Structure formats: structure tokens, C-alpha cells
């Protein structure tokens, strides 16, 4: 059934595009988000607006303005989109043919996902169906998870985790870094003995830290996300042999081939699929399928997206294989005001309802978009 979904999506005809525009927005975060690589105080995102026959589709590029999480930035994505990817979007092409053409561009998955997301949003709006229906997966309640950034003190961390538990999230992820790890995780575990808890190091460690990381094994973690380098798979396999806790890869995975290599090598037992990082929804479905065939659960990560990218991540979680809670949290924990309606809220039991509207199911509010826009550029 999944194979048919992919084949059908690859056969989808690209409609003639009347307008293409880049919109750069900057939204302040409610509180800074710190990881082992950087602390972000606002979300600056490159958005792509495509218009066809009076309908508007949006894609959000998950790249940051800096290359600290990934090599792509808002500027490289804009360059690659403008000079290479957008000229490949020709009417009469199928989505599959377009993706094959994109294959000539090496890497730059964040740029590729931006246009793929916008075209799929547009296609779903034309068919008047929600994005998950276009993808071929029925509606279901989406599990919620929260990613808590590095905190100033263990007390502040305990307060943040307490709030997340109170809000009803299905699992809590906490960022760790050298010097803010075992004792910090132990404090959370002691205070919340039955919490579904995991950690994310964003590549802060090396194999020399293996003995130190082993101390996390006694703390009943669901997984340790990306302990070693963003560019490594092999050393993660060595580390996984030493750890009882499953390793989950995030930064290391850019494609289905990476996912298969990592699993077959024993480098991870779980994968964080960020559709915006792996080149879009089609590649994410391929990864989910490859993982399911190998008994590996996947979940949807996030990049602190605005409501546009967040909505896409929510639809992705209707795909088979997304069996673990993702990093999709309520809008209010990121922004005082987002650029779309409706925002994400947790319903009963901590589940997220997929917005039933066509496409992503969210609508950009023009006054809010204007309030947070740094610049716009019409490219077609
Ligand atoms: O490593 O998963 C990550 C945010 C920005 C960059 C990298 C990561 C994250 C998160 C937050 O963990 C996910 C979210 O809340 O959207
Ligand atoms: Mg991560």
C-alpha cells in the first residue's frame, strides 16, 4: 500500500505556476532555545510562496541563517532554489520526474524540501484534501513531544520539565552537552521516575566519551539522539555496541540510503526523520518504509518551525512507521504569535488534532506575515 502511495505521488502532475516569491520572516521566540551547538533567540525562516490558478501553496525552509546545525543556511537554500531548483520546475513534469531532476543537485535537502512542500500543499489544495490524504494516509491523533533546550541550572530544567509534564506531553526530550549531562539527567529522572524521557546531544561527544555516556544507561532513557558527530555513522555503530540505550540519529541522516546504511551498520535503533532535512515528504516516506521493513521505529523531529513547517511535520506523522512521539509542540511554547491559524494545541490525552482543511490546513494571516517579514522577492 505504501509503495502505491509513493508511485501515485511520483505520478502527480506539476501544475503551471503563475507566481513564485521568497518571503523571509523573523519571529521572536518566547524564550531562547539552547543546544550544544548554538542558542537561538528567534526563528528566521525562508518561506516560499507559489501561486497557481488563484490557489496559494507555502513551503518553509528549515535552514537557519547560520550553518551550526547543518551546512545549509537560509542564504545557501535561497541561492540553490533560485539558480538551480526552481528553473527545473516545469509544467508537464511529474513530481517524480522533478525529484529525479533534483538528484543532479548534490545535497541541499533543505532547499529541495522547501519547493516539494509548497508543490504538495498546492496539489492538496487543488484536490481539496488535507495533505495526509494526498500522501495516502488516514487521519489519526498525533502524539506530542517536547524538546527542552539547555537550561541555566538544574532547578530551571526541573521547572521546565515539570511544565511539560503538566501540559500533557507524551515524552520529554532534554538537550545535553558536555558538563550538562549525567547529573542533569539524573536529577530529572529522580524527580520524574516514570517519565518517557530522552536526550539529544547534537553531536557534542566523541568516542573518548563512551565510558561517560555509558553512565546514561542506568537512567532508563528511551534513546540518546545524535551523541557523536553530525557527519558520522560508523563511530555511532561502535558506540551503540557499548550502550544499552538505543541511539537515535538525526543530523547524520539525509536520505533513505543513509538510513539503511546506519541501520545495517548497527549505528542506531531509532531514526529522527525531519522531512525538511531529508529533502521532503517523499523521501521521508521512503525512509519510514525502509525503517519499518527493518523493525526500526521513526519519529518526526522539528526545527522550531513557524506554523507552516510545523503543519507539514504533523501531516507526516500520519504516515505508517511514525510510532513514537515527535518534537511537535504547542505553538505557544515557541511564539507569542505565529504567522498562521490555527495554531497547534494539545487536546485531551496530549494528542494533536490534524487541522482538517485542505493542504497543510493552516492559513497564513496577512497582517501577521507583514509584521514579521524582513523582505520579499518575487522570482517569477
Ligand atoms: O536537534 O532536534 C534538534 C531544534 C533546532 C535544531 C535542531 C533540533 C531542534 C530541536 C527542537 O530539538 C525541535 C522543535 O521543537 O521543533
Ligand atoms: Mg536532534
Coordinates of C-alpha atoms and ligand atoms in Angstrom, one line a residue:
X1 CA 0.0 0.0 0.0
X2 CA 2.8 2.4 0.9
X3 CA 4.6 1.6 -2.4
X4 CA 1.4 2.5 -4.3
X5 CA 1.2 5.8 -2.3
X6 CA 4.7 6.7 -3.4
X7 CA 4.1 5.6 -7.1
X8 CA 0.9 7.7 -7.1
X9 CA 2.7 10.7 -5.6
X10 CA 5.5 10.4 -8.2
X11 CA 2.9 10.4 -10.9
X12 CA 1.4 13.7 -9.7
X13 CA 1.4 16.3 -12.4
X14 CA 3.1 19.6 -11.6
X15 CA 0.7 22.4 -12.4
X16 CA 1.7 25.6 -14.2
X17 CA 2.9 28.1 -11.6
X18 CA 1.8 31.7 -12.0
X19 CA 3.9 33.3 -9.3
X20 CA 6.9 32.3 -7.1
X21 CA 8.0 34.5 -4.2
X22 CA 10.6 34.3 -1.4
X23 CA 9.5 35.7 1.9
X24 CA 12.0 35.9 4.8
X25 CA 10.4 36.2 8.3
X26 CA 11.8 36.6 11.7
X27 CA 9.7 35.7 14.8
X28 CA 10.9 36.2 18.3
X29 CA 10.9 33.0 20.5
X30 CA 9.1 33.1 23.8
X31 CA 12.4 32.0 25.4
X32 CA 15.8 31.3 23.9
X33 CA 16.4 27.8 22.6
X34 CA 19.9 26.5 23.5
X35 CA 21.6 23.4 22.2
X36 CA 25.2 22.2 22.4
X37 CA 25.8 24.0 19.1
X38 CA 24.1 27.4 19.4
X39 CA 21.4 29.4 21.2
X40 CA 18.7 30.8 19.0
X41 CA 16.6 33.7 20.3
X42 CA 14.4 34.0 17.2
X43 CA 13.2 32.0 14.3
X44 CA 14.4 33.4 11.0
X45 CA 13.0 31.4 8.1
X46 CA 12.9 31.5 4.3
X47 CA 9.4 30.8 3.1
X48 CA 8.4 30.0 -0.5
X49 CA 5.0 31.2 -1.8
X50 CA 3.7 29.6 -5.0
X51 CA 0.5 30.6 -6.7
X52 CA -1.4 28.6 -9.3
X53 CA -4.9 29.4 -10.6
X54 CA -5.6 31.6 -7.6
X55 CA -4.5 29.0 -5.1
X56 CA -1.5 29.5 -2.8
X57 CA 0.9 26.9 -1.6
X58 CA 3.6 27.5 1.0
X59 CA 6.9 25.8 1.8
X60 CA 9.1 26.6 4.8
X61 CA 12.8 26.0 4.5
X62 CA 14.1 24.6 7.8
X63 CA 17.6 26.0 7.4
X64 CA 18.8 28.6 10.0
X65 CA 20.6 31.7 8.9
X66 CA 23.7 30.1 10.4
X67 CA 25.5 26.7 9.5
X68 CA 25.6 25.5 13.1
X69 CA 23.1 22.7 13.0
X70 CA 23.5 21.9 9.3
X71 CA 25.7 23.2 6.4
X72 CA 22.7 24.7 4.7
X73 CA 21.7 28.2 5.6
X74 CA 18.8 30.4 4.5
X75 CA 21.2 32.1 2.1
X76 CA 22.5 28.9 0.5
X77 CA 19.0 27.5 0.2
X78 CA 17.8 30.6 -1.5
X79 CA 20.7 30.5 -3.9
X80 CA 20.2 26.8 -4.7
X81 CA 16.5 27.3 -5.1
X82 CA 16.7 30.4 -7.3
X83 CA 19.6 29.3 -9.5
X84 CA 19.1 25.6 -9.8
X85 CA 15.9 24.0 -8.4
X86 CA 13.2 26.5 -9.3
X87 CA 14.3 26.5 -13.0
X88 CA 13.7 22.8 -13.0
X89 CA 10.0 23.2 -12.0
X90 CA 8.4 22.9 -15.5
X91 CA 4.7 22.3 -16.2
X92 CA 4.1 18.8 -17.6
X93 CA 6.7 17.3 -15.3
X94 CA 5.5 14.8 -12.7
X95 CA 6.6 15.1 -9.1
X96 CA 8.7 12.0 -9.6
X97 CA 10.5 13.5 -12.7
X98 CA 11.1 16.7 -10.8
X99 CA 12.6 14.8 -7.8
X100 CA 14.8 12.9 -10.3
X101 CA 16.0 16.2 -11.8
X102 CA 16.7 17.5 -8.3
X103 CA 19.0 14.5 -7.9
X104 CA 21.5 16.3 -10.1
X105 CA 21.9 18.8 -7.3
X106 CA 24.0 17.1 -4.6
X107 CA 22.8 17.5 -1.1
X108 CA 20.8 20.7 -0.2
X109 CA 17.9 18.7 1.1
X110 CA 16.5 21.7 3.0
X111 CA 16.3 23.7 -0.3
X112 CA 14.7 20.7 -2.1
X113 CA 12.1 20.1 0.7
X114 CA 11.0 23.8 0.6
X115 CA 9.8 23.6 -3.0
X116 CA 8.5 20.0 -2.7
X117 CA 6.4 21.1 0.4
X118 CA 5.0 24.1 -1.5
X119 CA 4.0 22.0 -4.5
X120 CA 2.4 19.3 -2.4
X121 CA 0.5 21.9 -0.4
X122 CA -0.7 23.4 -3.6
X123 CA -1.6 20.0 -5.1
X124 CA -3.6 19.1 -2.0
X125 CA -5.4 22.4 -2.0
X126 CA -6.4 21.9 -5.7
X127 CA -7.8 18.5 -4.8
X128 CA -9.4 20.0 -1.7
X129 CA -8.0 17.3 0.5
X130 CA -5.7 17.5 3.6
X131 CA -2.0 16.9 2.9
X132 CA -2.1 13.5 4.7
X133 CA -4.9 12.3 2.5
X134 CA -2.9 13.3 -0.6
X135 CA 0.0 11.4 0.8
X136 CA -2.4 8.4 1.2
X137 CA -2.6 8.0 4.9
X138 CA -5.8 8.3 7.0
X139 CA -6.3 10.9 9.7
X140 CA -5.2 9.9 13.2
X141 CA -4.5 11.6 16.5
X142 CA -0.9 12.7 16.6
X143 CA 1.3 12.1 19.6
X144 CA 3.1 15.1 21.1
X145 CA 6.6 15.5 22.4
X146 CA 8.6 18.5 23.6
X147 CA 12.3 19.3 23.2
X148 CA 13.6 21.3 26.1
X149 CA 16.7 23.4 25.4
X150 CA 19.8 23.6 27.6
X151 CA 19.0 25.4 30.9
X152 CA 21.0 27.7 33.2
X153 CA 20.6 25.4 36.2
X154 CA 19.2 22.0 37.2
X155 CA 16.4 23.8 39.0
X156 CA 15.4 25.7 35.9
X157 CA 15.5 22.4 34.0
X158 CA 13.3 20.7 36.6
X159 CA 10.8 23.5 36.3
X160 CA 10.7 23.3 32.5
X161 CA 10.2 19.5 32.6
X162 CA 7.5 20.0 35.3
X163 CA 5.6 22.4 33.0
X164 CA 5.9 19.9 30.1
X165 CA 4.5 17.1 32.2
X166 CA 1.7 19.3 33.4
X167 CA 0.8 20.2 29.8
X168 CA 0.4 16.5 29.0
X169 CA 3.3 15.8 26.5
X170 CA 3.8 12.1 25.7
X171 CA 7.5 12.4 26.1
X172 CA 10.1 14.9 27.1
X173 CA 13.5 15.4 25.3
X174 CA 16.1 17.3 27.0
X175 CA 19.2 18.7 25.4
X176 CA 22.5 17.7 26.8
X177 CA 26.1 18.9 26.3
X178 CA 29.5 18.2 27.9
X179 CA 29.2 19.3 31.5
X180 CA 25.4 19.4 31.4
X181 CA 24.6 15.7 31.1
X182 CA 24.6 12.8 33.6
X183 CA 23.9 14.8 36.7
X184 CA 21.2 16.8 34.9
X185 CA 19.5 13.8 33.5
X186 CA 19.7 12.0 36.9
X187 CA 18.0 15.0 38.6
X188 CA 15.1 14.8 36.1
X189 CA 14.8 11.0 36.4
X190 CA 14.8 11.2 40.2
X191 CA 12.1 13.8 40.2
X192 CA 10.0 12.1 37.4
X193 CA 10.6 8.4 37.8
X194 CA 8.1 7.2 35.2
X195 CA 8.5 10.0 32.6
X196 CA 9.2 8.9 29.0
X197 CA 12.5 10.7 28.7
X198 CA 15.2 11.0 26.1
X199 CA 18.3 13.2 25.5
X200 CA 19.7 15.0 22.4
X201 CA 23.5 15.9 22.3
X202 CA 23.5 17.4 18.8
X203 CA 26.9 15.7 18.2
X204 CA 28.7 17.1 21.2
X205 CA 30.7 14.0 22.1
X206 CA 33.3 11.7 20.6
X207 CA 34.2 8.1 21.2
X208 CA 36.6 9.0 24.0
X209 CA 33.4 9.9 25.9
X210 CA 32.0 6.4 25.6
X211 CA 32.6 5.5 29.2
X212 CA 31.0 8.7 30.3
X213 CA 28.0 8.2 28.1
X214 CA 27.5 4.7 29.4
X215 CA 26.6 6.3 32.7
X216 CA 23.3 7.3 31.0
X217 CA 22.4 3.6 30.6
X218 CA 21.1 3.4 34.1
X219 CA 18.7 6.3 33.7
X220 CA 16.0 4.5 31.7
X221 CA 16.1 6.7 28.6
X222 CA 14.1 6.0 25.5
X223 CA 17.1 6.9 23.4
X224 CA 20.2 9.1 23.1
X225 CA 19.9 11.3 20.0
X226 CA 23.0 12.1 17.9
X227 CA 25.7 11.7 20.5
X228 CA 28.6 11.9 18.0
X229 CA 29.4 14.0 15.0
X230 CA 26.8 15.2 12.5
X231 CA 29.0 13.7 9.7
X232 CA 29.5 10.3 11.2
X233 CA 27.6 7.0 11.0
X234 CA 30.5 4.4 11.6
X235 CA 31.6 5.6 15.0
X236 CA 27.9 5.6 16.2
X237 CA 28.0 1.8 15.4
X238 CA 31.0 1.4 17.7
X239 CA 29.2 3.4 20.4
X240 CA 25.9 1.6 20.0
X241 CA 27.7 -1.7 20.7
X242 CA 28.8 -0.3 24.1
X243 CA 25.4 1.2 25.1
X244 CA 22.3 -0.5 26.2
X245 CA 20.2 2.7 25.4
X246 CA 19.2 2.9 21.8
X247 CA 20.9 5.6 19.7
X248 CA 18.7 7.7 17.5
X249 CA 20.3 9.5 14.6
X250 CA 19.2 13.0 13.4
X251 CA 22.0 15.1 11.8
X252 CA 23.7 12.0 10.2
X253 CA 20.7 11.0 8.1
X254 CA 20.0 12.8 4.8
X255 CA 18.4 10.1 2.7
X256 CA 16.9 6.6 2.6
X257 CA 20.4 5.3 1.7
X258 CA 21.8 6.9 4.9
X259 CA 19.0 5.4 7.0
X260 CA 19.6 1.9 5.5
X261 CA 23.4 2.2 6.0
X262 CA 23.0 3.3 9.6
X263 CA 20.6 0.6 10.5
X264 CA 22.5 -2.2 8.7
X265 CA 25.8 -1.0 10.4
X266 CA 24.1 -1.0 13.8
X267 CA 24.7 2.7 14.3
X268 CA 21.2 3.4 15.6
X269 CA 18.0 1.7 16.6
X270 CA 15.7 4.7 16.0
X271 CA 15.7 7.5 13.4
X272 CA 14.5 11.1 13.8
X273 CA 13.0 12.0 10.4
X274 CA 12.9 15.7 9.7
X275 CA 11.2 16.0 6.4
X276 CA 12.8 19.4 5.9
X277 CA 16.3 17.9 6.4
X278 CA 16.0 14.8 4.1
X279 CA 14.6 16.6 1.0
X280 CA 10.9 16.5 1.7
X281 CA 7.9 14.3 2.3
X282 CA 8.5 11.7 -0.4
X283 CA 12.0 10.9 0.9
X284 CA 10.6 10.8 4.4
X285 CA 8.0 8.2 3.4
X286 CA 10.8 6.1 1.7
X287 CA 12.8 6.3 5.0
X288 CA 9.8 5.4 7.1
X289 CA 9.2 2.4 4.8
X290 CA 12.9 1.3 4.9
X291 CA 12.9 1.6 8.7
X292 CA 9.6 -0.3 9.2
X293 CA 10.9 -3.1 7.0
X294 CA 13.9 -3.4 9.4
X295 CA 11.9 -3.1 12.6
X296 CA 13.2 0.4 13.4
X297 CA 10.7 3.0 14.7
X298 CA 10.9 6.6 13.4
X299 CA 9.5 9.8 14.7
X300 CA 9.3 13.4 13.3
X301 CA 11.7 15.9 14.6
X302 CA 11.3 19.6 14.3
X303 CA 13.4 22.7 13.6
X304 CA 11.4 25.2 15.7
X305 CA 9.4 25.9 12.5
X306 CA 6.7 28.5 12.1
X307 CA 3.2 27.1 11.8
X308 CA 3.8 26.4 8.1
X309 CA 6.6 23.8 8.6
X310 CA 5.1 22.6 11.8
X311 CA 1.8 21.7 10.0
X312 CA 3.8 19.7 7.4
X313 CA 5.5 17.8 10.2
X314 CA 2.1 17.0 11.7
X315 CA 0.8 15.6 8.5
X316 CA 3.9 13.5 8.1
X317 CA 3.2 11.8 11.4
X318 CA 0.1 10.2 9.8
X319 CA 2.5 8.1 7.7
X320 CA 2.9 4.4 8.8
X321 CA 6.0 3.8 10.9
X322 CA 5.8 7.1 12.9
X323 CA 5.2 5.1 16.1
X324 CA 7.0 7.3 18.6
X325 CA 6.0 10.8 19.8
X326 CA 7.8 13.6 17.8
X327 CA 9.1 17.0 18.6
X328 CA 5.9 18.8 17.6
X329 CA 4.9 21.1 20.5
X330 CA 2.2 23.7 21.0
X331 CA 2.6 27.0 19.2
X332 CA 2.6 28.9 22.5
X333 CA 5.8 27.4 23.6
X334 CA 7.7 28.8 20.7
X335 CA 5.9 32.1 19.7
X336 CA 3.7 34.7 21.3
X337 CA 2.1 35.0 17.9
X338 CA 2.6 32.7 14.9
X339 CA 2.0 33.7 11.2
X340 CA -0.7 31.0 10.7
X341 CA -4.0 30.0 12.1
X342 CA -4.9 27.6 13.6
X343 CA -2.0 27.2 16.0
X344 CA -1.1 23.8 17.5
X345 CA -2.7 23.0 20.8
X346 CA -2.7 19.8 22.8
X347 CA -6.1 18.1 23.1
X348 CA -7.2 15.5 25.6
X349 CA -4.6 12.9 26.4
X350 CA -1.9 15.2 25.0
X351 CA -2.7 14.5 21.3
X352 CA -2.6 16.9 18.4
X353 CA -5.6 17.1 16.0
X354 CA -4.6 17.4 12.4
X355 CA -6.2 20.5 11.0
X356 CA -8.9 19.3 8.7
X357 CA -8.6 22.0 6.0
X358 CA -7.1 21.4 2.5
X359 CA -3.4 21.2 2.1
X360 CA -1.4 21.8 5.3
X361 CA -4.7 23.0 6.8
X362 CA -3.2 26.2 8.1
X363 CA -3.8 29.7 6.6
X364 CA -1.2 32.5 6.6
X365 CA -2.6 35.6 8.3
X366 CA -1.5 38.5 6.1
X367 CA -1.2 41.2 8.8
X368 CA 0.9 38.8 10.9
X369 CA 3.1 37.8 8.0
X370 CA 3.7 41.5 7.2
X371 CA 4.6 42.2 10.9
X372 CA 7.4 39.6 10.9
X373 CA 8.6 40.0 7.3
X374 CA 12.2 41.1 6.7
X375 CA 11.9 41.1 3.0
X376 CA 10.1 39.6 0.0
X377 CA 11.4 38.9 -3.5
X378 CA 9.3 37.9 -6.5
X379 CA 11.3 35.4 -8.6
X380 CA 8.6 34.5 -11.2
Ligands
LIG1 O1 18.4 18.6 17.1 O2 16.3 18.2 17.0 C1 17.2 19.0 17.0 C2 15.7 22.5 17.0 C3 16.5 23.1 16.2 C4 17.6 22.5 15.6 C5 17.8 21.1 16.0 C6 17.0 20.5 16.8 C7 15.9 21.2 17.4 C8 15.0 20.6 18.4 C9 13.7 21.3 18.6 O3 15.3 19.7 19.1 C10 12.6 20.7 17.8 C11 11.3 21.5 17.8 O4 10.8 21.8 18.9 O5 10.8 21.9 16.7
LIG2 MG1 18.3 16.5 17.2

